[in-house]
């Protein structure tokens, strides 16, 4: 494949470089985005060749960046058959050139021009290999991923031993003969069922036919994917294994282990399994120094393996006491970002071991409980004793108590995390505070929690403030009192008011009612009338006639 690389300054995000290297070692942050030539120049000018070579070593061994991280411009387009080593027909090459003119980097073989658009409408928009679109880059990426060159020809392999060359060739030949093939697109002549989604394919629909599965099995174009990676099979290139579809990469991995370092299949009988991956024995090495870890102890950090020496030099913590590195064979005891060997974790004053013991910290030093208490411990405002190291402390404003001493001054029950009420220097639980200080009803002696009535400067529950005689509620009602006891208007009139001589009803005076009194007899104003003519005698003279009163005119008539 002939390619032209963009020669403009390259500051591509190289995932292998950024994710695969401890960037804290890079002296200038911009270097993580630089191309290899810039890194090499930097190392030469600033005498940091070894550091830059370390950065380079952790990327791929060819251009140092993944292919998809670069902008690639094609002068001519490789045919997948050429990549696989199959012979292409001249008619297929001509058809590919014709569709390049139409703007695609690839079209399904054997499909006429007017069916191309119909086929591509069946695919996700971002996976259509149209020139200048994400679909073009998707196809480029899948070609490299699904059809790795090192799986296709020995000339692209760097790690197959000469003694394994024949095994490699046998594998390639068997795969090409038995499993590898290119599918093609055709119109359905009959209704069928897609083996991927199990939905129907209607007659005249475009479908994918894979010859190694026979003529009766058809897929929707968007369902023709690898069983392992679930990605569209690039350029309809597939492998069959145990009656399942695979891309070439994942087909090969069903039969051979693949080295996680060089991405080549392993044909040697001896290889290393570590970190849930397979490795050539010489490729499982320390991420820092590249020394082989096969048969050696290693430490995994950020998904990268390190030999013991490199791990301890880069990541191990220095001991706060002896300043020596705490190796992986030593127990690392830590407190507040400080670290100690188990044997160095001692009281700063008496030097006894603090392992599995309570301790206190003051002025960046650690102390056993006894020494800490002697020098620094504060005292409880309840009992006056010190707070020993590790003891729970209850604090409120500027005061502090032992948990058991933080209790109600009345009932002595511990407050703990319950609500409390402070008053002067004392602490009360809610119940005792209400019992001691809350307003109580003068009738029932219970606490008034809401509302209430005040009568003669004393508090009452609204439901307790009732008529002394009938117990009807007086809250919000008219009432009067007698001998400091409240009465409703009706009961007061019945019990204590004067009664009208005429109608025998009580004269209460409530509401401004006026009345007439004469010789211990009383009348409502409306009832003070002449017994004969019934005219009102209010403000007029009258004459008594036995129990009756009469006006002067009726009295004259009665005497004449």
XYZ file of C-alpha atoms in Angstrom:
560
model
C 0.000 0.000 0.000
C 1.389 3.356 -0.987
C 0.632 6.116 1.498
C 1.493 9.758 1.890
C 1.922 11.000 5.460
C 1.008 14.525 6.461
C 4.347 16.321 6.831
C 2.975 19.144 8.947
C 4.240 19.373 12.588
C 2.760 16.353 14.370
C 1.178 16.836 17.769
C -1.188 13.880 17.654
C -2.436 12.350 20.884
C -0.540 9.059 20.818
C -2.502 6.644 23.096
C 0.410 4.233 23.359
C 2.647 7.041 24.524
C 0.201 8.761 26.868
C -1.368 5.669 28.429
C 1.645 3.382 28.337
C 4.227 5.504 30.133
C 4.610 7.190 33.482
C 4.300 10.757 32.180
C 5.498 12.145 35.514
C 9.014 11.320 34.259
C 8.625 13.540 31.185
C 10.468 16.836 31.891
C 8.218 18.954 29.679
C 4.443 18.160 29.496
C 4.293 18.971 25.782
C 6.582 16.025 25.009
C 3.766 13.572 25.579
C 2.192 14.858 22.347
C 5.407 15.154 20.325
C 6.363 12.896 17.415
C 9.375 10.628 17.717
C 11.731 12.939 15.800
C 10.972 15.779 18.229
C 11.658 13.470 21.186
C 14.972 12.369 19.734
C 15.992 15.952 18.994
C 15.057 17.045 22.507
C 17.114 14.260 24.026
C 20.133 15.135 21.908
C 20.021 18.900 22.578
C 19.320 18.690 26.324
C 21.432 15.597 27.013
C 18.432 13.471 28.027
C 18.847 10.761 25.437
C 18.196 7.881 27.855
C 14.939 9.390 29.100
C 13.613 10.005 25.586
C 14.654 6.523 24.466
C 12.643 5.150 27.392
C 9.597 7.047 26.149
C 10.132 5.723 22.619
C 10.670 2.138 23.780
C 7.210 2.084 25.325
C 5.510 2.834 21.999
C 5.260 0.676 18.876
C 8.507 -0.246 17.145
C 7.761 1.206 13.705
C 6.443 4.769 13.573
C 6.024 4.951 17.379
C 2.366 5.921 17.066
C -0.723 3.849 16.227
C -1.579 4.057 12.526
C -4.999 5.567 13.266
C -3.368 8.461 15.183
C -2.016 9.867 11.874
C -3.807 11.442 8.917
C -3.312 9.053 5.951
C -3.913 10.054 2.344
C -4.289 7.227 -0.184
C -2.992 7.498 -3.755
C -4.302 4.032 -4.634
C -6.474 1.708 -2.535
C -5.396 -1.754 -1.545
C -7.764 -4.589 -2.347
C -8.453 -6.901 0.602
C -7.696 -9.911 -1.619
C -4.242 -8.492 -2.247
C -3.752 -8.057 1.491
C -4.765 -11.670 2.101
C -2.583 -12.911 -0.746
C -5.558 -13.998 -2.878
C -5.572 -13.256 -6.604
C -7.933 -10.482 -7.687
C -9.762 -10.552 -10.994
C -9.107 -7.615 -13.302
C -12.869 -6.936 -13.336
C -12.842 -6.555 -9.526
C -9.970 -4.067 -9.712
C -11.832 -2.081 -12.358
C -15.002 -2.106 -10.245
C -13.041 -0.804 -7.226
C -11.591 2.027 -9.341
C -15.072 2.889 -10.630
C -16.453 3.159 -7.093
C -13.477 5.237 -5.975
C -14.692 7.802 -8.443
C -18.102 7.587 -6.735
C -16.442 8.442 -3.413
C -16.026 5.101 -1.584
C -12.813 3.370 -0.514
C -14.524 -0.016 -0.791
C -17.774 -1.488 -2.091
C -19.073 -5.060 -1.805
C -17.897 -7.212 -4.741
C -20.423 -8.146 -7.380
C -22.885 -5.349 -6.508
C -23.990 -3.096 -9.333
C -23.780 0.653 -8.917
C -27.481 1.208 -8.288
C -27.385 -1.346 -5.414
C -24.362 0.188 -3.646
C -26.361 2.969 -2.002
C -29.052 0.472 -0.986
C -26.412 -1.715 0.687
C -24.743 1.144 2.556
C -28.098 2.398 3.862
C -28.255 -0.852 5.826
C -25.069 0.067 7.776
C -24.540 2.583 10.603
C -23.694 6.007 9.174
C -20.289 6.186 10.888
C -19.207 2.840 9.364
C -19.852 3.608 5.679
C -16.394 3.826 3.977
C -17.031 7.106 2.216
C -13.903 9.135 1.476
C -13.310 11.955 3.949
C -15.742 10.627 6.612
C -15.363 8.782 9.948
C -16.419 5.648 8.055
C -13.202 5.817 5.984
C -11.065 5.907 9.134
C -13.181 3.153 10.683
C -12.416 0.860 7.716
C -8.686 1.703 7.884
C -8.646 0.872 11.588
C -10.558 -2.376 11.133
C -8.252 -3.494 8.291
C -5.278 -3.137 10.616
C -7.070 -4.699 13.589
C -9.073 -7.551 12.025
C -6.459 -8.470 9.394
C -3.105 -7.948 11.166
C -0.247 -8.366 8.665
C 1.692 -10.573 11.061
C -1.148 -13.105 10.796
C -1.073 -13.092 7.006
C 2.556 -13.614 6.009
C 5.747 -14.732 7.726
C 7.639 -11.795 6.234
C 5.783 -9.462 8.593
C 6.675 -11.472 11.733
C 9.672 -10.667 13.893
C 9.264 -13.185 16.691
C 8.587 -16.529 15.003
C 11.629 -18.735 15.623
C 13.115 -20.529 12.556
C 12.144 -23.867 14.049
C 8.507 -22.697 14.091
C 8.379 -21.392 10.514
C 6.812 -24.580 9.182
C 4.157 -24.530 11.934
C 3.341 -20.953 10.931
C 3.012 -21.880 7.240
C 0.859 -24.924 8.081
C -1.425 -22.726 10.163
C -1.752 -20.131 7.370
C -2.446 -22.742 4.697
C -5.019 -24.593 6.814
C -6.764 -21.337 7.711
C -6.883 -20.146 4.093
C -8.184 -23.500 2.913
C -10.691 -24.287 5.676
C -11.761 -21.088 7.416
C -10.898 -17.849 5.573
C -13.112 -16.449 2.837
C -14.778 -13.300 1.506
C -18.567 -13.062 1.551
C -20.618 -11.304 -1.087
C -23.920 -9.461 -1.335
C -26.973 -10.628 -3.245
C -30.706 -10.095 -3.387
C -32.832 -12.598 -1.469
C -34.818 -14.805 -3.814
C -36.852 -16.273 -0.950
C -37.741 -15.234 2.577
C -35.034 -16.222 5.097
C -34.073 -15.746 8.771
C -30.897 -13.912 9.813
C -28.828 -16.195 12.155
C -27.577 -13.144 14.119
C -30.763 -11.264 15.030
C -33.199 -14.078 14.128
C -35.377 -11.579 12.260
C -36.693 -12.206 8.778
C -35.120 -11.235 5.462
C -37.736 -10.501 2.796
C -37.415 -11.446 -0.862
C -35.627 -8.682 -2.844
C -33.815 -7.460 0.318
C -30.021 -7.231 0.077
C -28.297 -9.876 2.216
C -24.786 -11.167 2.877
C -23.951 -14.730 1.836
C -20.887 -16.502 3.262
C -20.071 -19.490 0.983
C -18.443 -21.542 3.735
C -21.803 -21.612 5.548
C -23.692 -22.782 2.456
C -26.225 -21.003 0.249
C -29.148 -21.168 2.660
C -27.683 -18.958 5.402
C -28.073 -15.198 4.863
C -27.319 -12.196 7.138
C -28.584 -8.654 7.279
C -25.657 -6.411 6.173
C -25.480 -4.847 9.657
C -25.545 -8.310 11.326
C -22.479 -9.688 9.521
C -20.161 -9.172 12.515
C -17.436 -11.004 14.428
C -18.705 -13.230 17.259
C -15.898 -11.989 19.530
C -15.513 -8.226 18.918
C -19.043 -7.675 17.515
C -17.658 -5.348 14.827
C -18.608 -5.404 11.146
C -16.363 -7.839 9.295
C -14.141 -5.542 7.263
C -14.717 -5.828 3.494
C -16.861 -8.938 4.254
C -13.721 -10.926 5.119
C -14.570 -13.674 7.585
C -13.405 -16.922 9.140
C -15.583 -19.811 10.290
C -14.885 -21.835 13.442
C -17.327 -24.150 15.180
C -20.089 -22.763 12.946
C -19.505 -19.193 14.167
C -18.339 -16.046 12.357
C -15.021 -14.484 13.344
C -12.705 -11.837 12.009
C -9.275 -13.274 11.195
C -7.724 -11.892 14.412
C -10.199 -13.568 16.727
C -10.352 -16.752 14.643
C -6.578 -17.113 15.084
C -6.902 -16.526 18.823
C -9.333 -19.454 19.067
C -6.456 -21.707 18.020
C -3.251 -19.942 19.042
C -2.231 -17.656 21.941
C -1.326 -14.081 20.981
C 1.504 -12.175 22.630
C 0.212 -9.124 24.470
C 3.480 -7.278 23.791
C 4.180 -7.760 20.056
C 0.670 -8.785 18.944
C 2.025 -11.836 17.100
C 0.657 -15.361 17.391
C 2.782 -17.660 19.535
C 3.887 -20.855 17.789
C 6.466 -21.870 20.370
C 5.432 -24.562 22.839
C 6.717 -22.405 25.700
C 5.182 -19.067 26.564
C 4.219 -17.079 29.636
C 0.702 -16.559 31.011
C 0.435 -13.527 33.286
C -2.069 -10.770 34.023
C -4.745 -12.847 32.201
C -2.742 -12.485 28.983
C -0.295 -14.533 26.931
C 3.297 -13.456 26.224
C 6.371 -14.684 24.411
C 8.681 -15.703 27.229
C 11.129 -12.941 26.312
C 8.396 -10.309 25.973
C 6.935 -10.434 29.477
C 9.315 -7.876 30.898
C 9.546 -5.061 33.403
C 7.790 -1.931 32.225
C 10.654 0.186 33.534
C 13.884 -1.644 32.655
C 12.662 -4.217 30.071
C 14.300 -7.120 31.918
C 12.455 -10.428 31.429
C 10.030 -11.317 34.210
C 9.503 -14.920 33.115
C 10.036 -17.089 36.176
C 10.674 -13.955 38.285
C 8.628 -12.232 40.937
C 6.965 -9.023 39.798
C 4.558 -6.387 41.053
C 1.560 -5.111 39.087
C 1.050 -1.356 39.157
C -1.444 0.556 36.944
C -1.822 -2.615 34.824
C 1.920 -2.724 34.140
C 4.386 -5.309 35.544
C 7.549 -4.206 37.322
C 10.511 -6.188 38.560
C 11.117 -5.957 42.294
C 14.095 -3.635 41.926
C 12.314 -1.126 39.664
C 9.112 -1.202 41.697
C 10.955 -0.433 44.906
C 13.015 2.336 43.292
C 9.996 4.021 41.672
C 7.041 3.329 43.943
C 8.149 2.067 47.356
C 7.853 4.481 50.290
C 10.766 5.584 52.482
C 10.469 4.816 56.194
C 9.802 7.858 58.379
C 12.067 6.492 61.101
C 15.119 4.997 59.336
C 14.745 6.672 55.887
C 15.299 3.322 54.128
C 12.981 2.052 51.394
C 10.148 -0.189 52.588
C 10.519 -3.167 50.231
C 7.738 -5.418 49.054
C 8.818 -8.096 51.545
C 8.312 -5.696 54.452
C 5.031 -4.617 55.962
C 4.298 -0.955 55.191
C 2.487 0.761 58.076
C 1.055 4.161 57.171
C -0.621 7.045 58.980
C -1.442 10.465 57.515
C 0.710 10.000 54.380
C 3.666 8.771 56.402
C 5.109 5.267 56.270
C 7.119 3.019 58.599
C 8.674 -0.427 58.616
C 6.827 -2.604 61.091
C 9.954 -2.659 63.297
C 10.283 1.149 63.082
C 6.727 1.969 64.146
C 7.705 3.080 67.676
C 6.670 5.651 70.297
C 8.789 8.798 69.851
C 9.344 9.032 73.605
C 9.597 5.548 75.154
C 10.307 3.655 71.891
C 7.957 0.749 72.521
C 6.298 -0.832 69.443
C 2.958 0.677 68.480
C 1.896 -2.186 66.188
C -1.722 -3.163 66.985
C -1.825 -0.603 69.821
C -3.603 2.704 70.310
C -1.418 5.716 69.672
C -1.633 9.481 69.362
C 0.013 11.987 67.016
C 1.309 15.426 67.890
C 3.709 17.753 66.068
C 4.319 15.132 63.330
C 5.407 12.520 65.877
C 3.616 9.450 67.194
C 3.308 8.403 70.840
C 1.960 5.457 72.790
C -1.219 6.124 74.741
C 0.553 6.625 78.058
C 3.168 9.071 76.756
C 0.609 11.012 74.737
C -1.695 11.356 77.752
C 1.118 12.508 79.978
C 2.239 15.266 77.617
C -0.732 16.403 75.582
C -4.082 14.985 76.701
C -6.887 17.425 77.530
C -9.361 16.882 80.398
C -13.069 16.182 80.585
C -15.302 19.078 81.726
C -17.492 16.488 83.445
C -15.224 14.302 85.558
C -11.920 16.169 85.192
C -9.998 13.066 84.011
C -7.774 13.108 80.906
C -8.805 11.844 77.483
C -6.687 8.796 76.815
C -5.441 8.106 73.288
C -8.178 6.572 71.181
C -10.948 7.626 73.591
C -14.099 9.035 72.040
C -14.560 12.724 72.806
C -17.806 14.722 72.787
C -17.397 18.456 72.100
C -19.771 21.415 72.279
C -18.505 24.932 71.715
C -15.372 25.226 73.875
C -16.198 22.332 76.222
C -15.473 18.608 75.933
C -16.581 15.456 77.723
C -16.011 11.718 77.831
C -18.873 9.954 76.088
C -20.217 8.657 79.422
C -19.826 12.107 81.059
C -21.820 13.895 78.383
C -25.139 13.301 80.131
C -28.282 15.090 81.328
C -27.794 16.969 84.594
C -31.181 15.722 85.857
C -31.627 12.075 84.782
C -27.882 11.357 84.248
C -28.589 9.453 81.025
C -25.854 9.731 78.345
C -26.788 12.154 75.556
C -24.722 10.443 72.818
C -25.959 11.606 69.410
C -29.446 12.551 70.681
C -30.654 16.148 70.800
C -29.965 18.179 73.941
C -30.605 21.682 75.347
C -27.842 23.696 77.053
C -28.779 26.095 79.857
C -26.012 28.089 81.475
C -23.344 25.465 82.346
C -25.699 22.496 82.403
C -26.858 20.075 79.701
C -30.420 18.735 79.652
C -32.053 16.008 77.602
C -35.226 17.158 75.881
C -37.507 15.362 78.347
C -35.900 16.758 81.488
C -35.698 20.262 80.066
C -39.397 20.295 79.301
C -40.214 18.835 82.705
C -38.171 21.490 84.459
C -38.691 24.628 82.381
C -41.594 24.192 79.979
C -44.967 26.014 80.512
C -47.631 23.794 82.134
C -51.413 24.063 82.184
C -52.794 25.155 85.614
C -55.718 22.752 85.265
C -54.078 19.442 84.135
C -50.422 20.271 84.981
C -49.278 18.933 81.606
C -46.855 20.767 79.268
C -48.365 23.172 76.753
C -46.607 22.313 73.495
C -48.583 24.581 71.152
C -51.186 27.343 71.405
C -52.873 27.776 74.792
C -54.931 30.395 76.669
C -53.871 32.862 79.352
C -56.457 33.691 82.054
C -55.585 35.773 85.077
C -51.898 35.536 84.014
C -51.974 31.728 84.153
C -51.553 29.300 81.191
C -54.234 26.833 80.122
C -54.551 24.322 77.309
C -57.321 25.501 75.008
C -59.190 22.279 75.688
C -58.764 22.759 79.473
C -60.134 26.297 79.569
C -63.863 25.424 80.032
C -66.955 26.665 81.792
C -66.859 25.788 85.494
C -70.460 24.590 85.342
C -71.030 22.869 81.961
C -67.407 22.233 80.831
C -68.063 23.818 77.424
C -64.867 25.267 75.847
C -64.476 28.978 76.448
C -61.528 29.452 74.041
C -62.584 32.206 71.625
C -66.061 32.477 73.296
C -67.719 35.162 75.474
C -67.499 34.349 79.162
C -67.588 35.984 82.611
C -66.249 34.991 85.990
C -67.480 34.528 89.503
C -65.206 33.926 92.453
C -62.237 33.756 89.986
C -63.910 30.925 88.065
C -64.900 31.257 84.406
C -68.481 30.644 83.268
C -70.097 30.737 79.861
C -72.803 33.421 79.521
C -75.656 30.909 79.686
C -74.456 29.180 82.874
C -73.605 32.474 84.534
C -77.119 33.783 83.914
C -78.720 30.584 85.133
C -76.658 30.459 88.291
C -76.119 34.045 89.398
C -78.140 36.662 87.428
C -81.332 38.501 88.688
C -84.592 37.242 87.178
C -87.259 39.292 85.503
C -90.578 39.405 87.485
C -92.471 39.437 84.224
C -90.803 36.687 82.088
C -88.821 34.855 84.808
C -85.704 34.847 82.562
C -82.288 35.916 83.948
C -81.118 39.473 83.511
C -77.426 38.969 82.599
C -76.429 42.432 81.492
C -74.226 40.810 78.764
C -74.363 42.632 75.477
C -75.631 45.863 77.080
C -79.076 44.604 78.243
C -80.793 47.255 80.461
C -83.170 46.476 83.345
C -85.459 48.179 85.940
C -85.361 47.521 89.722
C -88.061 48.471 92.255
C -88.428 47.175 95.834
C -86.307 44.066 95.248
C -88.153 43.343 92.065
C -86.501 43.439 88.621
C -87.662 43.715 85.025
C -86.073 43.630 81.603
C -86.602 47.020 79.950
C -88.879 45.305 77.419
C -90.836 43.567 80.168
C -91.498 46.789 82.239
C -95.030 47.446 80.861
C -98.521 48.238 82.157
C -100.355 45.053 83.180
C -103.603 46.431 81.631
C -102.768 48.376 78.444
C -99.313 46.819 77.899
C -97.648 50.157 77.171
C -93.983 50.571 78.243
C -93.508 52.241 81.609
C -89.794 52.891 81.137
C -89.180 56.542 82.059
C -92.818 57.041 83.144
C -94.615 56.988 86.435
C -96.436 53.838 87.476
C -98.638 52.527 90.285
C -98.309 49.157 91.963
C -101.386 47.007 92.042
C -100.511 43.966 94.081
C -97.826 42.101 92.106
C -98.678 44.133 88.998
C -97.715 47.608 87.860
C -100.084 49.800 85.871
C -99.868 53.177 84.214
C -101.660 56.164 85.879
C -104.452 56.226 83.223
C -105.340 52.572 83.828
C -105.189 53.211 87.603
C -107.780 56.100 87.278
C -110.071 53.922 85.195
C -109.822 51.189 87.750
C -110.760 53.623 90.621
C -113.676 55.306 88.806
